[in-house]
Tab-separated table of C-alpha atoms in Angstrom:
chain	number	residue	atom	x	y	z
B	204	MET	CA	0.001	0.026	-0.002
B	205	THR	CA	1.474	3.370	-0.981
B	206	GLY	CA	1.578	6.596	0.917
B	207	GLU	CA	-0.751	8.167	-1.649
B	208	GLU	CA	-3.415	5.506	-1.076
B	209	ARG	CA	-3.232	6.216	2.568
B	210	ALA	CA	-3.970	9.884	1.948
B	211	GLU	CA	-7.155	9.222	-0.047
B	212	VAL	CA	-9.058	6.500	1.666
B	213	PRO	CA	-9.250	8.109	5.104
B	214	GLY	CA	-10.708	11.194	3.452
B	215	LEU	CA	-13.437	9.103	1.840
B	216	SER	CA	-14.059	7.096	5.037
B	217	ALA	CA	-14.631	10.367	6.906
B	218	LEU	CA	-17.387	11.653	4.544
B	219	TRP	CA	-20.154	13.052	6.643
B	220	LEU	CA	-23.449	12.333	4.855
B	221	SER	CA	-25.946	13.680	7.395
B	222	GLY	CA	-26.866	17.262	6.609
B	223	ALA	CA	-25.245	17.165	3.171
B	224	THR	CA	-27.103	16.844	-0.094
B	225	LEU	CA	-26.091	14.165	-2.562
B	226	GLU	CA	-24.664	16.901	-4.761
B	227	GLN	CA	-22.532	18.253	-1.925
B	228	THR	CA	-21.246	14.764	-1.147
B	229	ALA	CA	-20.396	14.259	-4.840
B	230	GLU	CA	-18.525	17.586	-4.778
B	231	SER	CA	-16.569	16.479	-1.677
B	232	VAL	CA	-15.565	13.256	-3.482
B	233	ALA	CA	-14.435	15.210	-6.517
B	234	GLN	CA	-12.398	17.545	-4.287
B	235	LEU	CA	-10.718	14.565	-2.586
B	236	ALA	CA	-9.834	13.186	-6.008
B	237	LEU	CA	-7.696	16.220	-6.662
B	238	ALA	CA	-5.088	14.681	-4.356
B	239	LEU	CA	-4.617	11.793	-6.823
B	240	ARG	CA	-1.348	11.978	-8.766
B	241	GLY	CA	-1.791	13.662	-12.154
B	242	CYS	CA	-5.256	14.999	-11.394
B	243	ASP	CA	-5.780	18.684	-12.087
B	244	GLY	CA	-9.579	18.617	-12.135
B	245	ALA	CA	-12.240	16.029	-11.390
B	246	GLY	CA	-15.898	15.414	-12.119
B	247	VAL	CA	-18.473	13.003	-10.686
B	248	GLN	CA	-21.506	11.997	-12.715
B	249	MET	CA	-24.030	9.714	-11.074
B	250	LEU	CA	-26.693	7.408	-12.487
B	251	GLY	CA	-30.047	7.387	-10.786
B	252	ALA	CA	-33.619	8.598	-10.760
B	253	ALA	CA	-34.367	12.313	-11.095
B	254	GLY	CA	-32.767	14.217	-8.255
B	255	LEU	CA	-30.431	11.371	-7.493
B	256	ASP	CA	-28.152	11.896	-10.493
B	257	PRO	CA	-25.967	14.917	-9.863
B	258	SER	CA	-23.120	15.925	-12.161
B	259	VAL	CA	-20.449	17.990	-10.461
B	260	GLY	CA	-16.924	19.181	-11.017
B	261	THR	CA	-14.129	20.706	-9.001
B	262	ASP	CA	-13.837	23.727	-11.292
B	263	ALA	CA	-15.475	25.352	-14.335
B	264	ARG	CA	-13.242	23.561	-16.810
B	265	SER	CA	-14.076	20.127	-15.342
B	266	ARG	CA	-17.772	20.906	-15.290
B	267	ASP	CA	-17.543	22.076	-18.949
B	268	LEU	CA	-15.856	18.832	-19.926
B	269	ASN	CA	-18.547	16.807	-18.127
B	270	ASP	CA	-21.191	18.871	-19.945
B	271	LEU	CA	-19.394	18.456	-23.295
B	272	GLN	CA	-19.418	14.673	-22.941
B	273	ASP	CA	-23.124	14.803	-22.160
B	274	ALA	CA	-23.890	17.184	-25.057
B	275	VAL	CA	-22.061	15.222	-27.723
B	276	ASP	CA	-22.800	11.834	-26.099
B	277	ASP	CA	-19.189	10.878	-26.536
B	278	GLY	CA	-15.967	10.762	-24.541
B	279	PRO	CA	-14.334	8.362	-22.038
B	280	GLY	CA	-16.619	9.294	-19.198
B	281	ARG	CA	-19.757	8.867	-21.303
B	282	GLU	CA	-18.556	5.475	-22.595
B	283	CYS	CA	-17.601	4.410	-19.073
B	284	LEU	CA	-21.086	5.281	-17.878
B	285	ARG	CA	-22.512	3.072	-20.643
B	286	THR	CA	-20.170	0.083	-20.386
B	287	GLY	CA	-18.783	0.238	-16.880
B	288	ALA	CA	-15.232	-0.132	-18.223
B	289	PRO	CA	-12.422	2.191	-17.053
B	290	LEU	CA	-11.136	4.242	-20.019
B	291	GLU	CA	-8.242	6.623	-20.512
B	292	LEU	CA	-7.497	9.375	-22.962
B	293	HIS	CA	-3.755	10.068	-23.233
B	294	PRO	CA	-1.832	12.762	-25.108
B	295	THR	CA	-1.094	10.149	-27.760
B	296	THR	CA	-4.675	8.825	-28.095
B	297	PRO	CA	-5.917	9.400	-31.616
B	298	ALA	CA	-8.719	11.939	-31.922
B	299	THR	CA	-10.728	9.255	-33.668
B	300	ALA	CA	-11.132	7.390	-30.336
B	301	TRP	CA	-13.967	9.719	-29.269
B	302	PRO	CA	-14.379	11.863	-32.369
B	303	ARG	CA	-17.113	14.147	-31.083
B	304	PHE	CA	-15.263	14.863	-27.813
B	305	THR	CA	-11.463	14.642	-28.166
B	306	SER	CA	-10.666	17.475	-30.523
B	307	THR	CA	-12.945	19.970	-28.770
B	308	ALA	CA	-11.640	18.946	-25.368
B	309	ARG	CA	-8.022	19.234	-26.458
B	310	ALA	CA	-8.708	22.663	-27.908
B	311	ALA	CA	-9.977	23.610	-24.438
B	312	GLY	CA	-6.672	22.461	-22.906
B	313	LEU	CA	-7.377	18.888	-21.905
B	314	LEU	CA	-4.219	16.740	-21.929
B	315	ALA	CA	-5.521	13.461	-20.434
B	316	CYS	CA	-8.602	11.965	-18.876
B	317	SER	CA	-9.172	8.861	-16.813
B	318	ALA	CA	-12.779	7.717	-16.574
B	319	LEU	CA	-13.306	5.317	-13.664
B	320	PRO	CA	-16.516	3.453	-12.996
B	321	LEU	CA	-18.160	4.052	-9.658
B	322	ARG	CA	-19.623	0.755	-8.496
B	323	SER	CA	-21.398	-0.617	-5.528
B	324	ASN	CA	-22.192	-4.261	-4.950
B	325	GLY	CA	-21.273	-4.852	-8.621
B	326	SER	CA	-23.770	-2.253	-9.912
B	327	ARG	CA	-22.737	0.888	-11.773
B	328	VAL	CA	-23.642	4.020	-9.882
B	329	GLY	CA	-21.716	6.616	-11.868
B	330	VAL	CA	-18.361	7.695	-13.213
B	331	LEU	CA	-15.364	9.579	-11.807
B	332	ASN	CA	-13.665	11.688	-14.451
B	333	LEU	CA	-10.088	12.721	-13.695
B	334	TYR	CA	-8.740	15.468	-15.902
B	335	ALA	CA	-5.191	16.654	-16.562
B	336	TRP	CA	-4.494	20.046	-18.167
B	337	GLU	CA	-1.748	21.064	-20.556
B	338	GLY	CA	1.126	22.824	-18.845
B	339	MET	CA	0.589	20.997	-15.508
B	340	GLN	CA	3.396	18.421	-15.948
B	341	PHE	CA	1.195	15.425	-16.319
B	342	VAL	CA	3.096	12.339	-15.116
B	343	GLY	CA	0.497	9.709	-15.874
B	344	TRP	CA	-2.129	8.037	-13.784
B	345	ASP	CA	-1.316	5.585	-10.983
B	346	ARG	CA	-3.932	3.029	-11.932
B	347	SER	CA	-4.015	1.125	-8.607
B	348	GLU	CA	-4.261	4.361	-6.618
B	349	CYS	CA	-7.096	5.644	-8.854
B	350	ASP	CA	-8.929	2.248	-8.778
B	351	LEU	CA	-8.773	2.128	-4.957
B	352	PHE	CA	-10.094	5.656	-4.714
B	353	ALA	CA	-12.921	4.950	-7.133
B	354	ALA	CA	-13.874	1.752	-5.289
B	355	HIS	CA	-14.313	3.629	-2.003
B	356	ALA	CA	-15.923	6.627	-3.684
B	357	GLY	CA	-18.514	4.317	-5.252
B	358	VAL	CA	-19.528	3.004	-1.835
B	359	GLY	CA	-19.589	6.485	-0.238
B	360	LEU	CA	-21.701	7.900	-3.032
B	361	THR	CA	-24.039	4.918	-2.928
B	362	ASN	CA	-24.556	5.594	0.772
B	363	ALA	CA	-25.214	9.206	0.036
B	364	GLN	CA	-27.711	8.199	-2.702
B	365	SER	CA	-29.461	5.831	-0.284
B	366	LEU	CA	-29.867	8.616	2.269
B	367	ALA	CA	-31.013	11.064	-0.431
B	368	ARG	CA	-33.562	8.540	-1.664
B	369	ASN	CA	-34.992	8.290	1.824
B	370	VAL	CA	-35.142	12.098	2.091
B	371	GLN	CA	-37.050	12.169	-1.251
B	372	ASP	CA	-39.378	9.426	-0.050
B	373	ILE	CA	-40.021	11.270	3.214
B	374	ALA	CA	-40.964	14.462	1.320
B	375	ARG	CA	-43.245	12.513	-1.033
B	376	LEU	CA	-44.938	10.592	1.756
B	377	GLU	CA	-45.421	13.714	3.891
B	378	HIS	CA	-46.974	15.444	0.870
B	379	GLU	CA	-49.291	12.499	0.277
B	380	LEU	CA	-50.265	12.493	3.915
B	381	GLY	CA	-51.191	16.127	3.669
B	382	SER	CA	-53.249	15.782	0.540
B	383	PRO	CA	-57.014	16.562	0.526
B	384	ASP	CA	-57.987	12.907	1.095
B	385	ASP	CA	-56.754	13.468	4.651
B	386	VAL	CA	-59.198	16.316	5.224
B	387	TYR	CA	-62.309	14.087	5.156
B	388	ALA	CA	-60.839	11.839	7.829
B	389	GLU	CA	-59.757	14.839	9.849
B	390	ALA	CA	-63.217	16.397	9.666
B	391	CYS	CA	-64.698	13.127	10.956
B	392	GLY	CA	-62.277	13.276	13.893
B	393	VAL	CA	-63.216	16.866	14.668
B	394	LEU	CA	-66.910	16.016	14.728
B	395	MET	CA	-66.283	12.969	16.858
B	396	GLU	CA	-64.456	15.071	19.445
B	397	ARG	CA	-66.789	18.041	19.338
B	398	HIS	CA	-70.114	16.180	19.408
B	399	HIS	CA	-69.171	12.924	21.126
B	400	GLN	CA	-70.057	11.078	17.937
B	401	SER	CA	-69.073	7.708	16.621
B	402	LEU	CA	-67.317	7.547	13.254
B	403	SER	CA	-70.513	6.554	11.460
B	404	GLU	CA	-72.414	9.391	13.116
B	405	ALA	CA	-69.712	11.868	12.042
B	406	ARG	CA	-69.834	10.583	8.474
B	407	ALA	CA	-73.613	10.820	8.441
B	408	GLN	CA	-73.465	14.407	9.723
B	409	LEU	CA	-71.007	15.380	6.971
B	410	ALA	CA	-73.244	13.802	4.301
B	411	LYS	CA	-76.307	15.499	5.734
B	412	ALA	CA	-74.605	18.927	5.902
B	413	ALA	CA	-73.399	18.524	2.306
B	414	SER	CA	-76.899	17.693	1.176
B	415	GLN	CA	-78.455	20.617	3.003
B	416	SER	CA	-75.923	23.108	1.657
B	417	GLN	CA	-75.997	21.500	-1.793
B	418	SER	CA	-72.218	21.133	-1.695
B	419	SER	CA	-69.897	18.126	-1.914
B	420	ILE	CA	-68.897	16.067	1.130
B	421	ASP	CA	-65.295	17.122	0.508
B	422	ALA	CA	-66.288	20.800	0.583
B	423	GLU	CA	-68.171	20.220	3.788
B	424	ALA	CA	-65.142	18.431	5.283
B	425	GLN	CA	-62.986	21.376	4.281
B	426	ARG	CA	-65.437	23.722	5.997
B	427	VAL	CA	-65.318	21.736	9.233
B	428	VAL	CA	-61.520	21.653	9.245
B	429	LYS	CA	-61.266	25.366	8.411
B	430	SER	CA	-63.579	26.096	11.326
B	431	LEU	CA	-60.667	25.104	13.561
B	432	GLY	CA	-58.995	28.355	12.604
K	102	MET	CA	6.565	-0.828	14.113
K	103	GLU	CA	5.033	2.565	13.491
K	104	GLU	CA	4.609	1.644	9.845
K	105	ASP	CA	2.847	-1.581	10.864
K	106	VAL	CA	0.391	0.410	12.997
K	107	SER	CA	-0.189	2.771	10.156
K	108	ARG	CA	-0.790	-0.080	7.690
K	109	SER	CA	-3.160	-1.815	10.102
K	110	LEU	CA	-5.084	1.455	10.479
K	111	ASP	CA	-5.333	1.822	6.707
K	112	VAL	CA	-6.779	-1.630	6.263
K	113	GLU	CA	-9.365	-1.069	8.980
K	114	LEU	CA	-10.267	2.385	7.609
K	115	SER	CA	-10.862	0.703	4.288
K	116	GLU	CA	-13.332	-1.647	5.950
K	117	LEU	CA	-15.204	1.302	7.427
K	118	ALA	CA	-15.247	3.072	4.085
K	119	GLY	CA	-16.560	-0.046	2.415
K	120	MET	CA	-19.710	-0.423	4.501
K	121	LEU	CA	-22.982	0.000	2.601
K	122	LEU	CA	-25.585	1.637	4.819
K	123	ALA	CA	-28.500	-0.079	3.134
K	124	ASP	CA	-26.949	-3.492	3.897
K	125	GLU	CA	-26.350	-2.748	7.583
K	126	THR	CA	-28.501	-1.990	10.586
K	127	LEU	CA	-27.416	0.648	13.065
K	128	ASP	CA	-26.517	-2.092	15.528
K	129	SER	CA	-24.452	-4.045	13.027
K	130	THR	CA	-22.567	-0.888	12.031
K	131	LEU	CA	-21.764	-0.076	15.633
K	132	GLU	CA	-20.634	-3.623	16.247
K	133	ARG	CA	-18.345	-3.429	13.246
K	134	VAL	CA	-16.891	-0.186	14.508
K	135	ALA	CA	-16.137	-1.855	17.813
K	136	SER	CA	-14.578	-4.932	16.243
K	137	VAL	CA	-12.566	-2.874	13.765
K	138	THR	CA	-11.235	-0.778	16.688
K	139	VAL	CA	-9.822	-3.876	18.322
K	140	ARG	CA	-7.905	-4.684	15.154
K	141	ALA	CA	-6.849	-1.112	14.424
K	142	ILE	CA	-5.409	-0.108	17.815
K	143	PRO	CA	-2.483	-2.304	18.809
K	144	ALA	CA	-2.967	-2.364	22.603
K	145	CYS	CA	-6.716	-2.833	22.404
K	146	ASP	CA	-8.142	-6.180	23.539
K	147	ALA	CA	-11.774	-5.138	23.793
K	148	ALA	CA	-13.765	-2.137	22.572
K	149	GLY	CA	-17.229	-0.668	22.677
K	150	VAL	CA	-19.269	2.237	21.513
K	151	SER	CA	-21.135	4.330	24.080
K	152	LEU	CA	-23.724	6.850	22.988
K	153	THR	CA	-25.518	9.567	24.897
K	154	GLU	CA	-28.807	10.916	23.890
K	155	LYS	CA	-31.108	13.096	25.974
K	156	GLY	CA	-28.658	12.913	28.877
K	157	ARG	CA	-28.563	9.091	29.087
K	158	VAL	CA	-25.392	7.108	28.366
K	159	VAL	CA	-25.786	3.578	26.978
K	160	THR	CA	-23.336	0.996	25.703
K	161	ALA	CA	-24.540	0.579	22.135
K	162	ALA	CA	-22.059	-2.018	20.857
K	163	ILE	CA	-19.332	-4.254	22.280
K	164	SER	CA	-16.605	-6.452	20.892
K	165	GLU	CA	-16.960	-8.829	23.909
K	166	PRO	CA	-18.939	-8.982	27.153
K	167	LEU	CA	-16.066	-7.574	29.227
K	168	VAL	CA	-16.763	-4.162	27.710
K	169	ALA	CA	-20.356	-4.037	28.962
K	170	THR	CA	-19.226	-5.122	32.423
K	171	VAL	CA	-16.485	-2.456	32.667
K	172	ASP	CA	-18.686	0.224	31.104
K	173	ASN	CA	-21.340	-0.538	33.704
K	174	HIS	CA	-18.773	0.048	36.445
K	175	GLN	CA	-18.280	3.544	35.006
K	176	TYR	CA	-22.015	4.177	34.917
K	177	ASP	CA	-22.471	2.797	38.448
K	178	THR	CA	-19.668	4.856	39.939
K	179	ARG	CA	-20.396	7.866	37.736
K	180	GLU	CA	-16.720	8.243	36.861
K	181	GLY	CA	-14.206	6.908	34.395
K	182	PRO	CA	-12.575	7.663	31.026
K	183	CYS	CA	-15.758	7.171	28.954
K	184	LEU	CA	-17.847	9.565	31.042
K	185	GLU	CA	-15.039	12.156	31.096
K	186	THR	CA	-14.605	11.884	27.314
K	187	LEU	CA	-18.327	12.350	26.799
K	188	ARG	CA	-18.273	15.356	29.145
K	189	THR	CA	-15.168	17.054	27.748
K	190	GLY	CA	-14.993	15.871	24.139
K	191	GLU	CA	-11.333	14.964	24.767
K	192	PRO	CA	-9.606	11.562	24.842
K	193	ARG	CA	-8.850	9.998	28.211
K	194	ARG	CA	-6.125	7.403	28.722
K	195	SER	CA	-4.795	5.515	31.645
K	196	GLU	CA	-1.582	3.506	31.140
K	197	SER	CA	-2.042	1.780	34.499
K	198	LEU	CA	-5.432	1.757	36.131
K	199	ALA	CA	-3.893	0.153	39.238
K	200	HIS	CA	-1.847	3.345	39.806
K	201	ASP	CA	-4.387	5.896	38.584
K	202	SER	CA	-5.938	8.104	41.278
K	203	ARG	CA	-8.346	9.971	38.942
K	204	TRP	CA	-11.157	7.442	39.254
K	205	PRO	CA	-10.983	5.890	42.756
K	206	GLY	CA	-14.383	4.239	42.410
K	207	PHE	CA	-14.038	2.877	38.906
K	208	ALA	CA	-10.361	1.947	38.631
K	209	PRO	CA	-10.276	-0.864	41.289
K	210	ARG	CA	-13.414	-2.409	39.784
K	211	ALA	CA	-11.893	-2.399	36.274
K	212	VAL	CA	-8.661	-3.885	37.595
K	213	ALA	CA	-10.695	-6.602	39.320
K	214	GLU	CA	-12.123	-7.478	35.920
K	215	GLY	CA	-8.562	-7.947	34.560
K	216	VAL	CA	-8.316	-4.614	32.763
K	217	ILE	CA	-4.907	-2.997	33.234
K	218	SER	CA	-5.200	0.019	30.859
K	219	CYS	CA	-7.880	1.954	29.050
K	220	LEU	CA	-8.403	4.568	26.384
K	221	SER	CA	-11.550	6.500	25.428
K	222	ILE	CA	-11.831	8.534	22.228
K	223	PRO	CA	-14.716	10.984	21.529
K	224	LEU	CA	-17.103	10.278	18.676
K	225	VAL	CA	-18.807	13.268	17.100
K	226	VAL	CA	-22.185	11.907	16.204
K	227	GLY	CA	-24.288	15.029	15.623
K	228	ASN	CA	-27.948	15.946	16.158
K	229	GLY	CA	-27.509	16.519	19.877
K	230	ALA	CA	-25.918	13.153	20.483
K	231	ALA	CA	-22.357	12.377	21.542
K	232	GLY	CA	-20.433	9.173	21.657
K	233	ALA	CA	-17.217	7.583	22.884
K	234	LEU	CA	-15.121	4.704	21.653
K	235	ASN	CA	-14.011	2.841	24.744
K	236	MET	CA	-10.917	0.566	24.581
K	237	TYR	CA	-9.662	-1.824	27.285
K	238	SER	CA	-6.478	-3.795	27.560
K	239	ARG	CA	-5.717	-6.865	29.694
K	240	SER	CA	-2.156	-7.239	28.474
K	241	VAL	CA	-0.211	-4.124	27.510
K	242	PRO	CA	-0.691	-0.434	28.373
K	243	PHE	CA	-2.130	2.072	25.940
K	244	ARG	CA	0.742	4.383	24.991
K	245	GLN	CA	0.737	7.834	23.364
K	246	SER	CA	1.033	6.114	19.934
K	247	ASP	CA	-2.206	4.273	20.641
K	248	GLU	CA	-3.921	7.498	21.579
K	249	ASP	CA	-2.607	9.109	18.354
K	250	ALA	CA	-3.905	6.194	16.292
K	251	GLY	CA	-7.191	6.362	18.203
K	252	ARG	CA	-7.573	10.044	17.471
K	253	GLU	CA	-6.935	9.377	13.762
K	254	PHE	CA	-9.340	6.433	13.796
K	255	GLY	CA	-11.975	8.426	15.684
K	256	VAL	CA	-12.694	10.670	12.688
K	257	PRO	CA	-13.871	7.969	10.244
K	258	ALA	CA	-15.413	6.027	13.126
K	259	SER	CA	-17.484	9.115	13.978
K	260	ALA	CA	-18.560	9.439	10.334
K	261	ALA	CA	-19.498	5.767	10.180
K	262	VAL	CA	-21.634	6.007	13.352
K	263	ALA	CA	-23.217	9.372	12.367
K	264	ASN	CA	-23.996	8.115	8.864
K	265	ALA	CA	-25.482	4.882	10.193
K	266	ARG	CA	-27.633	6.825	12.663
K	267	ALA	CA	-28.787	9.293	10.011
K	268	TYR	CA	-29.709	6.475	7.642
K	269	ALA	CA	-31.420	4.422	10.351
K	270	LYS	CA	-33.460	7.421	11.480
K	271	SER	CA	-34.414	8.291	7.890
K	272	GLN	CA	-35.362	4.675	7.176
K	273	GLU	CA	-37.402	4.541	10.355
K	274	LEU	CA	-39.229	7.680	9.304
K	275	VAL	CA	-39.864	6.316	5.812
K	276	ASP	CA	-41.284	3.126	7.316
K	277	GLN	CA	-43.457	5.120	9.712
K	278	LEU	CA	-44.759	7.384	6.969
K	279	GLN	CA	-45.531	4.420	4.718
K	280	GLU	CA	-47.440	2.837	7.516
K	281	ALA	CA	-49.096	6.180	8.153
K	282	LEU	CA	-50.186	6.430	4.564
K	283	GLN	CA	-51.686	2.960	4.772
K	284	SER	CA	-53.446	4.002	7.938
K	285	ARG	CA	-54.237	7.532	6.805
K	286	ASP	CA	-57.927	7.419	7.531
K	287	VAL	CA	-57.382	6.360	11.124
K	288	ILE	CA	-54.571	8.851	11.533
K	289	GLY	CA	-56.586	11.611	9.863
K	290	GLN	CA	-59.420	11.027	12.283
K	291	ALA	CA	-57.001	11.102	15.218
K	292	LYS	CA	-55.507	14.377	13.911
K	293	GLY	CA	-59.012	15.821	13.770
K	294	VAL	CA	-59.652	14.726	17.326
K	295	LEU	CA	-56.445	16.307	18.575
K	296	ARG	CA	-57.013	19.513	16.593
K	297	ALA	CA	-60.544	19.904	17.956
K	298	ARG	CA	-59.259	19.126	21.450
K	299	THR	CA	-56.122	21.308	21.566
K	300	GLY	CA	-56.446	23.786	18.700
K	301	CYS	CA	-53.133	22.669	17.221
K	302	SER	CA	-52.301	22.588	13.510
K	303	ALA	CA	-52.532	19.442	11.365
K	304	ASP	CA	-48.731	19.143	11.331
K	305	GLU	CA	-48.543	19.585	15.085
K	306	ALA	CA	-51.218	16.948	15.597
K	307	PHE	CA	-49.323	14.498	13.395
K	308	GLU	CA	-46.073	15.261	15.234
K	309	THR	CA	-47.797	14.619	18.551
K	310	LEU	CA	-48.936	11.232	17.286
K	311	ARG	CA	-45.477	10.395	15.961
K	312	GLU	CA	-43.804	11.332	19.262
K	313	MET	CA	-46.290	9.237	21.224
K	314	SER	CA	-45.555	6.350	18.856
K	315	GLN	CA	-41.795	6.706	19.231
K	316	ARG	CA	-41.819	7.266	22.963
K	317	ARG	CA	-43.917	4.223	23.708
K	318	ASN	CA	-42.598	2.120	20.802
K	319	VAL	CA	-46.159	1.557	19.595
K	320	LYS	CA	-47.267	1.676	15.988
K	321	LEU	CA	-48.570	5.055	14.772
K	322	ARG	CA	-51.820	3.439	13.709
K	323	ASP	CA	-52.350	1.911	17.173
K	324	VAL	CA	-51.672	5.264	18.833
K	325	ALA	CA	-54.161	6.913	16.471
K	326	GLU	CA	-56.802	4.317	17.290
K	327	GLU	CA	-56.284	4.926	21.014
K	328	VAL	CA	-56.792	8.647	20.463
K	329	ILE	CA	-59.994	8.036	18.495
K	330	GLU	CA	-61.274	5.795	21.285
K	331	THR	CA	-61.073	8.777	23.595
K	332	ALA	CA	-62.873	11.184	21.230
K	333	GLY	CA	-65.494	13.051	23.148
K	334	GLY	CA	-65.662	10.115	25.497
K	335	GLY	CA	-67.311	8.195	22.651
K	336	SER	CA	-66.310	4.924	20.970
K	337	HIS	CA	-64.789	4.197	17.586
K	338	ASP	CA	-67.072	2.031	15.555
K	339	GLY	CA	-64.771	1.630	12.568
C-alpha cells in the first residue's frame, strides 16, 4: 500500500453524509480526487432517478468537460457510464477514439482523462472523471491508486444516494399524507371530538350537511376543518 | 513498528469506508466499529461504543462482554474515562489503572475485571448526540502512539456512526410514513380529534402522534386508534 493511497481512503471514510445533499457529497468526493497523482480537475456524474443523478466538477473547466461529454454523447466518461469499463484518454490517443469529444476537449486544454466506473455491490452508480490540463506536468495516472479511490468513492456515493432517496421518499410521503384525502378523515375526527359522535355518526353528519348546503362532502369536510382556525 | 500500526489502520479504515448503509443495521454498524477498533489499535483487547442521547449514556455495541461489564462500572460509579470523554469531548487514557488516582471508584473495579489500561476517544455523532469509543487492555498499556492512532481512527469512526444513525433514522421515518399512509384514515381522524381538542395545527397533531408512537414504541396506527377511542368520551365504531 502506498503513501498516496493512505492519503485518499481516510478522506473518503470520513465523509459526513448527514446534513449534506447528494450533490454536496459528490462535490466532496471530486475535491478529494484532486489529491490523486496527475489529477488537475475532477468530475463526478451519477446514475439514478431524477434528483439522485448529480453531475459535479471541481472547477469550471471540469464541469464544462462533463457537460461536453453529455452534449455530444461521446468521450471516455460517457462510454464508461454506458459500459462500466475504465477508459483513458492520453496525449497520444488518436482523436478518432472519441471523435465528437477529443478534438474539442483538447482545444480547451485537456491533456488526459481517466474515466473510472463508480460501483457498488457490482452495480454501476456513476463515473469519476479525472482530468489533466496542458502545462501542468502530467506524469501519468497511478492506476491502482485511482482504482482504490474509485472503489471507496462508489460506496460512499451509494450511501449518500441511499440517504437522499430516503429524504425524497419522506418528502413525497409527507406530501401525500397532507393531501385533501386526509381532510375528510380529519373532519370526521373533529366532529367525533366536538359532538361525542361515533365515526358513522360523524360521516352521516357530513353527508347531511353537504346535502343541505348542496355542496360536496369534500367541501363540507374542508369547512369543518377550516372552522378550527 | 510505526509503519505496521499505520498499515493496520489503513486496512481497517478501508473496511469502514466499504460499509454499505443499506446493507447494515445501526446495531451491526456499531458492532463493526467496535470490532474494527480492536484490530486497528495495537494495545486494544476489547472495545465498545457508548452513545448519549437526551442525557442518558448507553453502551450501544461491544466487541466482547467484558466491555459491557466495565462500562457498567463507570455508569455505576459515575466516573471513568468514557464519562469524562463524553463530558469534555477529549480523549482520556490511563496507562495503568492500578496506579491511577483519577477514578478511585471505577479503577479498582476495572482492575478486578482484569483490565490494566484503558483509552476513550470521543465520537462526534451530531444531532444533539455524543459518543465515545472505549478501549480496554488486559495485556499491555495504551501508549501515546495508541492514543494518536485512536484520534486518527476516531474521525472515520465518527462518520460511520453518524452516517449509520442518520440512515437508520431516515429509514425509520420512511417506514413510519408508509405505515401512516396505509393508515391515513385512522390517523386523519386522530388528527382531527387532537385539533378539535387542543387547537393545534394538522402538522402539530401529526407530530404529537409520531412522538407518542416513538416514545412508547407503539405503531402510529395503534396510537391513532387509541386517540380516536377517547374522542368526546365516545367509541370508535370503525
